PDB file of C-alpha atoms in Angstrom:
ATOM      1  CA  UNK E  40    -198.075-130.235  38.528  1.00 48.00           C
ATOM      2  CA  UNK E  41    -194.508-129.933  39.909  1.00 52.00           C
ATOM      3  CA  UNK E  42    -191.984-128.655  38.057  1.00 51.00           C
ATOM      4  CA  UNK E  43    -188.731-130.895  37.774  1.00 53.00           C
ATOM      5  CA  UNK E  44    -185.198-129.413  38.720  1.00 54.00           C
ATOM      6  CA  UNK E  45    -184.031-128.487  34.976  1.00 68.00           C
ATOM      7  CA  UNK E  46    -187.348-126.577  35.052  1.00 70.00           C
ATOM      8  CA  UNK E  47    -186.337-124.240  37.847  1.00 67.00           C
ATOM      9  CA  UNK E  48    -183.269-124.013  37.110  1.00 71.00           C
ATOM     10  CA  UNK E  49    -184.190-122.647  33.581  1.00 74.00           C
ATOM     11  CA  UNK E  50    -187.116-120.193  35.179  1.00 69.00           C
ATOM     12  CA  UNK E  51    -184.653-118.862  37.869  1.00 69.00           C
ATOM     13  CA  UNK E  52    -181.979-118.239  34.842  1.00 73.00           C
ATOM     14  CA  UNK E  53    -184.903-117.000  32.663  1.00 69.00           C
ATOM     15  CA  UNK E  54    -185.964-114.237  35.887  1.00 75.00           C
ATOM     16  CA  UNK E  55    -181.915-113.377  36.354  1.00 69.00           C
ATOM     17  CA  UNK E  56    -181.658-112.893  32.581  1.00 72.00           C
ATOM     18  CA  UNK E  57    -184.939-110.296  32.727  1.00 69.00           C
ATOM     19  CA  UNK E  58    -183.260-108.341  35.911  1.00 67.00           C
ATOM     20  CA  UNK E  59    -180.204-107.761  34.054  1.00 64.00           C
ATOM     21  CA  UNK E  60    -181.641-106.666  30.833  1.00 65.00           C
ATOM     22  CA  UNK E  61    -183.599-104.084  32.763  1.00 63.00           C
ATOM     23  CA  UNK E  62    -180.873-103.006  34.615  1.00 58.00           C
ATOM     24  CA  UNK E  63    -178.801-102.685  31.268  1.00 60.00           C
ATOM     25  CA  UNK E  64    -181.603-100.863  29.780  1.00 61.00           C
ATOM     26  CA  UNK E  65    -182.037 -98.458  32.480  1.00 59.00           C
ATOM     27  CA  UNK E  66    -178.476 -97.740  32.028  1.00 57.00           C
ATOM     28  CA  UNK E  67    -178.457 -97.122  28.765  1.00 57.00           C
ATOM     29  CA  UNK E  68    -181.257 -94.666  29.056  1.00 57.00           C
ATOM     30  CA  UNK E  69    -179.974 -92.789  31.397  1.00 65.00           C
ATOM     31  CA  UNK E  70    -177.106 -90.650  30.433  1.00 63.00           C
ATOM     32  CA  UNK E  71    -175.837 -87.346  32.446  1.00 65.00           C
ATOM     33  CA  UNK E  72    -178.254 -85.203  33.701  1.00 74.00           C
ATOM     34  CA  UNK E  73    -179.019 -81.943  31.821  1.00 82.00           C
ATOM     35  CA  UNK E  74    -177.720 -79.136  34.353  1.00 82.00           C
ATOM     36  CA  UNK E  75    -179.924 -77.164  35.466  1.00 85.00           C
ATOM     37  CA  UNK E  76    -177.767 -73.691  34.946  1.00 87.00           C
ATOM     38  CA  UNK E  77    -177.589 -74.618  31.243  1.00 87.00           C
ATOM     39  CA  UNK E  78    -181.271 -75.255  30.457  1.00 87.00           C
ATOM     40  CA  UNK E  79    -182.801 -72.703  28.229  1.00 86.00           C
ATOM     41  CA  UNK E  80    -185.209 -71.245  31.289  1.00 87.00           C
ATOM     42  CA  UNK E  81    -182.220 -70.100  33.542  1.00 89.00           C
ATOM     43  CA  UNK E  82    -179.674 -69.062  30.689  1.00 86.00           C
ATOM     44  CA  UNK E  83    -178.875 -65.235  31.663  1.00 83.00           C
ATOM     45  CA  UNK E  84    -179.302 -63.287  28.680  1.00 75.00           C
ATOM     46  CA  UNK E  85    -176.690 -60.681  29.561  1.00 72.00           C
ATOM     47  CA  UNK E  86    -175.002 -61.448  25.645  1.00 69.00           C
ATOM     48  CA  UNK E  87    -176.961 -60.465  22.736  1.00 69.00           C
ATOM     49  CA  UNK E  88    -176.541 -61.471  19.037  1.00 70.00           C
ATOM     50  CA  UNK E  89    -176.201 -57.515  18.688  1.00 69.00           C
ATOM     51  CA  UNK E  90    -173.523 -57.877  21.336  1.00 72.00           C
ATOM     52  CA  UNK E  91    -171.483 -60.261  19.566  1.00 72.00           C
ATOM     53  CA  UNK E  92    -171.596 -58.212  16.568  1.00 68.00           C
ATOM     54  CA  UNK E  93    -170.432 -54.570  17.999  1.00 68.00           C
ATOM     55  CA  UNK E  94    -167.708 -56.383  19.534  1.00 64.00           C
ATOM     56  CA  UNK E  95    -166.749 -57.932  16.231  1.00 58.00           C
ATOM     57  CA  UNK E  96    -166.588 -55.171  14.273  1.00 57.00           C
ATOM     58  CA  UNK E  97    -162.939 -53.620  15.113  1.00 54.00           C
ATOM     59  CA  UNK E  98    -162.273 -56.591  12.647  1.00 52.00           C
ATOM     60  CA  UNK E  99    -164.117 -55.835   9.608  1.00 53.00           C
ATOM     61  CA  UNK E 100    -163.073 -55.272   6.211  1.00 52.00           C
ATOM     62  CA  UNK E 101    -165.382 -53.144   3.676  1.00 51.00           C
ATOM     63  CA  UNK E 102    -166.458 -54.783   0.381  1.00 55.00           C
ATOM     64  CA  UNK E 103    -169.264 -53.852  -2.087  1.00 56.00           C
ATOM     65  CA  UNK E 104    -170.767 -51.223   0.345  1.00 60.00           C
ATOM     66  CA  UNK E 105    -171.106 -54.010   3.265  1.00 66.00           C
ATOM     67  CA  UNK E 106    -169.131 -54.646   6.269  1.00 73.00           C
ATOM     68  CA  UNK E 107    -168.056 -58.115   7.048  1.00 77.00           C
ATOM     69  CA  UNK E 108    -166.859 -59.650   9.909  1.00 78.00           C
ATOM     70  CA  UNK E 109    -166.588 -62.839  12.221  1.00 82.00           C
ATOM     71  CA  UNK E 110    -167.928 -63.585  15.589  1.00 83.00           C
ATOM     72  CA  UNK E 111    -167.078 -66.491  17.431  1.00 86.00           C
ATOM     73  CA  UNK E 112    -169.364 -68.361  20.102  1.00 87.00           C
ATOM     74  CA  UNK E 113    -168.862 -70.919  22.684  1.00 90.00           C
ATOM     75  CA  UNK E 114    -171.749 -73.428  24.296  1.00 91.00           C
ATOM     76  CA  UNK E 115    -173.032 -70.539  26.914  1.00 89.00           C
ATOM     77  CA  UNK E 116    -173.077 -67.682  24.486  1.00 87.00           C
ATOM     78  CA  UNK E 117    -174.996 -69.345  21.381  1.00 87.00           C
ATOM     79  CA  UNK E 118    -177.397 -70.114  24.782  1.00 89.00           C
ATOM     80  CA  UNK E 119    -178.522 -66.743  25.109  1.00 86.00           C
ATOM     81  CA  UNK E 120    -178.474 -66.236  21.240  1.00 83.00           C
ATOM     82  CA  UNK E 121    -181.203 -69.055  21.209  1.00 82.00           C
ATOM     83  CA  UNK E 122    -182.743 -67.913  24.088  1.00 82.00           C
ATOM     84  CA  UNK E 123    -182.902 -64.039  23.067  1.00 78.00           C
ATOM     85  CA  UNK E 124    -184.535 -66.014  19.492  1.00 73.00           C
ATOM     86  CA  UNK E 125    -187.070 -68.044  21.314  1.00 72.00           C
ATOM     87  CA  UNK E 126    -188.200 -65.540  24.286  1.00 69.00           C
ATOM     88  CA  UNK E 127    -191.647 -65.329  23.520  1.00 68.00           C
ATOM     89  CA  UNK E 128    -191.963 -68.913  23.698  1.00 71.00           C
ATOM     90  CA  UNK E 129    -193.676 -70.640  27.022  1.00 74.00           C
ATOM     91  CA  UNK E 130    -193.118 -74.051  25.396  1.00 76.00           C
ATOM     92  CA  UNK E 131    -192.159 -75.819  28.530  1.00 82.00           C
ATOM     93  CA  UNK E 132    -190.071 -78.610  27.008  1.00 79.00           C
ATOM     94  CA  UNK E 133    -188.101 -76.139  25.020  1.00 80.00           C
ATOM     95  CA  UNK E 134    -187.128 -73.847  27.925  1.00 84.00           C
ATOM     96  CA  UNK E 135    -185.799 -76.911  30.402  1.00 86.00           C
ATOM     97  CA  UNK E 136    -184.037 -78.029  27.260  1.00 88.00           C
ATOM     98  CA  UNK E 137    -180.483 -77.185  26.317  1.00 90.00           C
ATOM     99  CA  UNK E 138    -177.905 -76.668  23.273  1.00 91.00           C
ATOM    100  CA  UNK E 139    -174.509 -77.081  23.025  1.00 92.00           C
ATOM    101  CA  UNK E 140    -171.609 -76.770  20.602  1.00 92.00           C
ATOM    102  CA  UNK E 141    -170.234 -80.840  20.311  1.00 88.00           C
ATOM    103  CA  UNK E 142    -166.704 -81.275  18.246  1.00 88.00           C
ATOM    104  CA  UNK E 143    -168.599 -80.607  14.816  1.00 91.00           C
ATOM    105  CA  UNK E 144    -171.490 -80.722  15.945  1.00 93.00           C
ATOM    106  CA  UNK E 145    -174.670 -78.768  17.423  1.00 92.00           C
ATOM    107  CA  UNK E 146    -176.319 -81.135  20.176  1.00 92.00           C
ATOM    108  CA  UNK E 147    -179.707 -80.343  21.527  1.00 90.00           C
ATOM    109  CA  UNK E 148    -180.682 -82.494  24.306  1.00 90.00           C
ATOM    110  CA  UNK E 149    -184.462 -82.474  25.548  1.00 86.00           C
ATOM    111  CA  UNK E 150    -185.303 -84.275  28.906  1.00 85.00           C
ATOM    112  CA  UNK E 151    -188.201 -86.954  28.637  1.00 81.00           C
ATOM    113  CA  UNK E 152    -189.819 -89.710  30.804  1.00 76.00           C
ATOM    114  CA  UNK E 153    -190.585 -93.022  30.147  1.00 71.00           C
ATOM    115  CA  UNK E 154    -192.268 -94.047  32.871  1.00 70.00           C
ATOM    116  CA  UNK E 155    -190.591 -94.071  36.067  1.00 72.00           C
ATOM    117  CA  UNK E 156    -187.103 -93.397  34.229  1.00 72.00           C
ATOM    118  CA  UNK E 157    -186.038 -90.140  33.428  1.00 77.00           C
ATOM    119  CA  UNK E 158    -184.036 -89.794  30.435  1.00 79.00           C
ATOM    120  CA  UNK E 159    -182.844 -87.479  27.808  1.00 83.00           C
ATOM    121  CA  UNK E 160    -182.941 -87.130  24.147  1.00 84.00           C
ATOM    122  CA  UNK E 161    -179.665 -85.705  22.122  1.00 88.00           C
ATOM    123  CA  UNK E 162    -179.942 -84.154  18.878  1.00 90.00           C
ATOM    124  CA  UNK E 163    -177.173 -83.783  16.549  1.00 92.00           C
ATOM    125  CA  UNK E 164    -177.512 -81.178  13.819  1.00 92.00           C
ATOM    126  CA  UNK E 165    -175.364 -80.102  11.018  1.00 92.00           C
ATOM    127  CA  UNK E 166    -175.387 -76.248  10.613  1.00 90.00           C
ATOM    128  CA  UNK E 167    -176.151 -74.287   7.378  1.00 87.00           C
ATOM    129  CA  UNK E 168    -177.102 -70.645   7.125  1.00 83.00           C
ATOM    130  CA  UNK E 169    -179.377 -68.355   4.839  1.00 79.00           C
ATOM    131  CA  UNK E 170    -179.427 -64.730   5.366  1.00 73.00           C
ATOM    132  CA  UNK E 171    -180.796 -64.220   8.971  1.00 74.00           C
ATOM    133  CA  UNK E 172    -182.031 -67.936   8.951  1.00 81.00           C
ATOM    134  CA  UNK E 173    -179.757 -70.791  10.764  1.00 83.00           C
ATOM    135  CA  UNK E 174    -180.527 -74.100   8.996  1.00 88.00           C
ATOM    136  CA  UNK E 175    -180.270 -77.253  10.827  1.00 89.00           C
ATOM    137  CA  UNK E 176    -180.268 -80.891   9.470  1.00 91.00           C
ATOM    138  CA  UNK E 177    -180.169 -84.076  11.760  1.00 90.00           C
ATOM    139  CA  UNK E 178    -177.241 -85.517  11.384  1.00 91.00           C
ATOM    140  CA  UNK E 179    -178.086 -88.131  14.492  1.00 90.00           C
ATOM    141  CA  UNK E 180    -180.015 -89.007  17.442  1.00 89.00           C
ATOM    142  CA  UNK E 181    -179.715 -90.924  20.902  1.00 86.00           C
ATOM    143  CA  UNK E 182    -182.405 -91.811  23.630  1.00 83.00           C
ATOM    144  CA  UNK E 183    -180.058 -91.785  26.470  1.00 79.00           C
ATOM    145  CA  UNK E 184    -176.786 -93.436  25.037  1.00 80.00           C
ATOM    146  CA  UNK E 185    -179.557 -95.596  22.491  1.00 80.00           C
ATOM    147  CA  UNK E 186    -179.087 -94.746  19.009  1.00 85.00           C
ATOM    148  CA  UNK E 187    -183.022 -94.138  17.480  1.00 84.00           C
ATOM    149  CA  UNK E 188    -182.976 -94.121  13.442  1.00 88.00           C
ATOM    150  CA  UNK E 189    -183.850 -90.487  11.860  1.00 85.00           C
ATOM    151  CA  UNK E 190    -187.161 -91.335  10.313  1.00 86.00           C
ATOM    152  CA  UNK E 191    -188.169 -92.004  13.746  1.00 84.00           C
ATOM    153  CA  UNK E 192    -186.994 -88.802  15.390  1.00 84.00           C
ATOM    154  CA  UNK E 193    -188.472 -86.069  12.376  1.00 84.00           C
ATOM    155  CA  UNK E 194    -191.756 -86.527  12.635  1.00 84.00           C
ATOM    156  CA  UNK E 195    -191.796 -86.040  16.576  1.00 80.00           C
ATOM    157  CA  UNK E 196    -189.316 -82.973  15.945  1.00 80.00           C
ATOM    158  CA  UNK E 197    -192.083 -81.482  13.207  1.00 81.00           C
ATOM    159  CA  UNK E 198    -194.785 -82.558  15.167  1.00 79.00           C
ATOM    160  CA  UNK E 199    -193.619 -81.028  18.686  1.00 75.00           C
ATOM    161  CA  UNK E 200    -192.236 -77.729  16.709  1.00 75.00           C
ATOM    162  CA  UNK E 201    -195.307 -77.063  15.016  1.00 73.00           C
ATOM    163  CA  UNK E 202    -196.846 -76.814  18.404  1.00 70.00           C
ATOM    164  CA  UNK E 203    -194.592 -74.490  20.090  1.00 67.00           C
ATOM    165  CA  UNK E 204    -194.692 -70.670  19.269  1.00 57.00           C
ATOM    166  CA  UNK E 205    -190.607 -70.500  19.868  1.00 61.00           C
ATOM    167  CA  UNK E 206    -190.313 -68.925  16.219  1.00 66.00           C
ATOM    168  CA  UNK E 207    -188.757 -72.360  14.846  1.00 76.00           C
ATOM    169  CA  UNK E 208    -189.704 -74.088  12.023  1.00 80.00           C
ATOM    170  CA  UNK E 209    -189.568 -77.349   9.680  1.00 81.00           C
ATOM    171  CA  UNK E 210    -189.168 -77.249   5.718  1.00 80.00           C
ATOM    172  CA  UNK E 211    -188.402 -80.215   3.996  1.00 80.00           C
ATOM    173  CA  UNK E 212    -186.999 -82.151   7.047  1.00 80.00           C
ATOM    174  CA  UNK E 213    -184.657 -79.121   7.792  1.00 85.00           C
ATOM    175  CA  UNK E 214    -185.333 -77.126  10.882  1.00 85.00           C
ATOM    176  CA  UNK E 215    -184.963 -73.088  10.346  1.00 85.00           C
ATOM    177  CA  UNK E 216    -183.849 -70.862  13.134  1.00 79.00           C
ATOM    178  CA  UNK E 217    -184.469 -67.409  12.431  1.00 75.00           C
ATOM    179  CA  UNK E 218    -182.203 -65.043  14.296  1.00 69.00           C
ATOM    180  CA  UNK E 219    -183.272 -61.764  15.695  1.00 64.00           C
ATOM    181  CA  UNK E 220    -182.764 -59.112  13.011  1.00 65.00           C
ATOM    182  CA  UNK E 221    -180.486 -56.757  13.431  1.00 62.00           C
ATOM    183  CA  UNK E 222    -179.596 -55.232   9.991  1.00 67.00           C
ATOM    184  CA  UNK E 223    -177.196 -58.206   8.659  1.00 73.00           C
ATOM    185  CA  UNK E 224    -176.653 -61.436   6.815  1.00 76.00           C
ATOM    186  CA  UNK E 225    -175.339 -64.347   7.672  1.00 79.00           C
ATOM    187  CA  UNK E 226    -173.119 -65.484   5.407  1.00 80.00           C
ATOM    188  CA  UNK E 227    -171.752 -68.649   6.563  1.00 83.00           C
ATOM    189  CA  UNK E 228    -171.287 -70.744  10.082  1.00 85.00           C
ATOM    190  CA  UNK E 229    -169.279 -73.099  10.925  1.00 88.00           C
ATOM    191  CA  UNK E 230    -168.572 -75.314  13.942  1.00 91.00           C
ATOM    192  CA  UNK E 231    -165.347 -77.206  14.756  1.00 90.00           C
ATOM    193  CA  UNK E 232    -163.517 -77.759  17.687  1.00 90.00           C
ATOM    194  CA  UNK E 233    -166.986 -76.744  19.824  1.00 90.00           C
ATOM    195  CA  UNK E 234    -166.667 -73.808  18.905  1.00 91.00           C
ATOM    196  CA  UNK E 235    -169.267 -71.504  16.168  1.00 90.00           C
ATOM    197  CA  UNK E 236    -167.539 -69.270  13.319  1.00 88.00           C
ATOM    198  CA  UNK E 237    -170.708 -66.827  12.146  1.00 84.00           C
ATOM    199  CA  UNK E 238    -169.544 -64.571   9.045  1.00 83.00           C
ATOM    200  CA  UNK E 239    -171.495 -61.693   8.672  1.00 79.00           C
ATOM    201  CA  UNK E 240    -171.944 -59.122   5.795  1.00 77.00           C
ATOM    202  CA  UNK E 241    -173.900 -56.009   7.124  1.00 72.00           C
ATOM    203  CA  UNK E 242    -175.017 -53.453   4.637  1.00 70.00           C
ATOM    204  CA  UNK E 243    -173.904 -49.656   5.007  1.00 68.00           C
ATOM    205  CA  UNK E 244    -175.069 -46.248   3.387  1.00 59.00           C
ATOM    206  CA  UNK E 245    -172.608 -44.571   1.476  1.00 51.00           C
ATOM    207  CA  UNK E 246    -173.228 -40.916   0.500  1.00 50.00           C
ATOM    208  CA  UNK E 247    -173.796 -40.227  -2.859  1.00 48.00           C
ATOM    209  CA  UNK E 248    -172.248 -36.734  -2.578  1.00 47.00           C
ATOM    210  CA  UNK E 249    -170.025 -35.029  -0.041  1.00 47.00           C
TER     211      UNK E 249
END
């Protein structure tokens, strides 16, 4: 059977049509690369949470037998926060992963392949706190520069977190981030303008008698 002229016109537009839909989807799946100096497994860890703190407290002010004060962190040093939170964890994924602090916003962004392409997936979480625990709810999610829906991306999330050992959990759709403790409470935190405002409220010893 030979195929007339409309015919192969229609395949050859029909096989153009299928190269550039790849070619579109490729680019929409891949987005920047993570760099390497800001994945989890080559953040330096040379600021602690406890750092932060001691360096905070020329601006405290006393209330109710607590000190409270703010810290504020950028991308690289709520890194080694997380990192100094999830170091006992070998959880490959999670250490060539990164975070960052995104307008109002913090982004995690996970590298996965699909096949032959090498993508990434960005998280974006709003941030609550409680006590020593950072709470985290999705506010969004892309696969590359692909918006997914959010009943898609939870049950991965609980179902990859609840085989890690990085200390990180999931309640009720919210992820929990406990914080190494240091003898505070986290009373609030904040992001805007990329950057995290932590307000802290640690307890002191008065004497009862002098």
């Amino acid at each position: 059977m030979k195929w007339g002229i409309p015919m192969w016109k229609w395949f050859k537009r029909f096989i153009v049509l299928v190269i550039v839909l790849f070619f579109a989807m490729v680019a929409l799946l891949i987005p920047d690369k993570i760099d390497s100096q800001d994945q989890l497994k080559n953040v330096p860890t040379q600021t602690s949470l406890v750092d932060l703190v001691q360096a905070g407290i020329g601006g405290t002010s006393l209330s109710s037998g607590s000190l409270s004060t703010e810290i504020n962190l950028d991308s690289n040093q709520f890194r080694q926060v997380l990192k100094e939170s999830i170091a006992e964890s070998n959880d490959e994924t999670l250490q060539n992963s990164t975070v960052e602090l995104n307008d109002s916003y913090l982004t995690a962004k996970v590298p996965v392949s699909l096949g032959p392409i090498e993508s990434t997936f960005s998280l974006d979480f709003t941030v609550s706190t409680n006590k020593e625990v950072i709470l985290l709810d999705l506010a969004g999610a892309h696969l590359g520069r692909l918006p997914v829906p959010k009943s898609l991306v939870l049950p991965y999330l609980k179902k990859s977190i609840a085989q890690s050992s990085s200390g990180v959990r999931v309640v009720n759709n919210q992820i929990q981030l406990k914080l190494p403790e240091i003898g505070y409470e986290i009373e609030q935190a904040t992001i805007n303008n990329s950057k995290m405002k932590v307000k802290l409220n640690i307890p002191i010893s008065l004497p009862t008698s002098w």
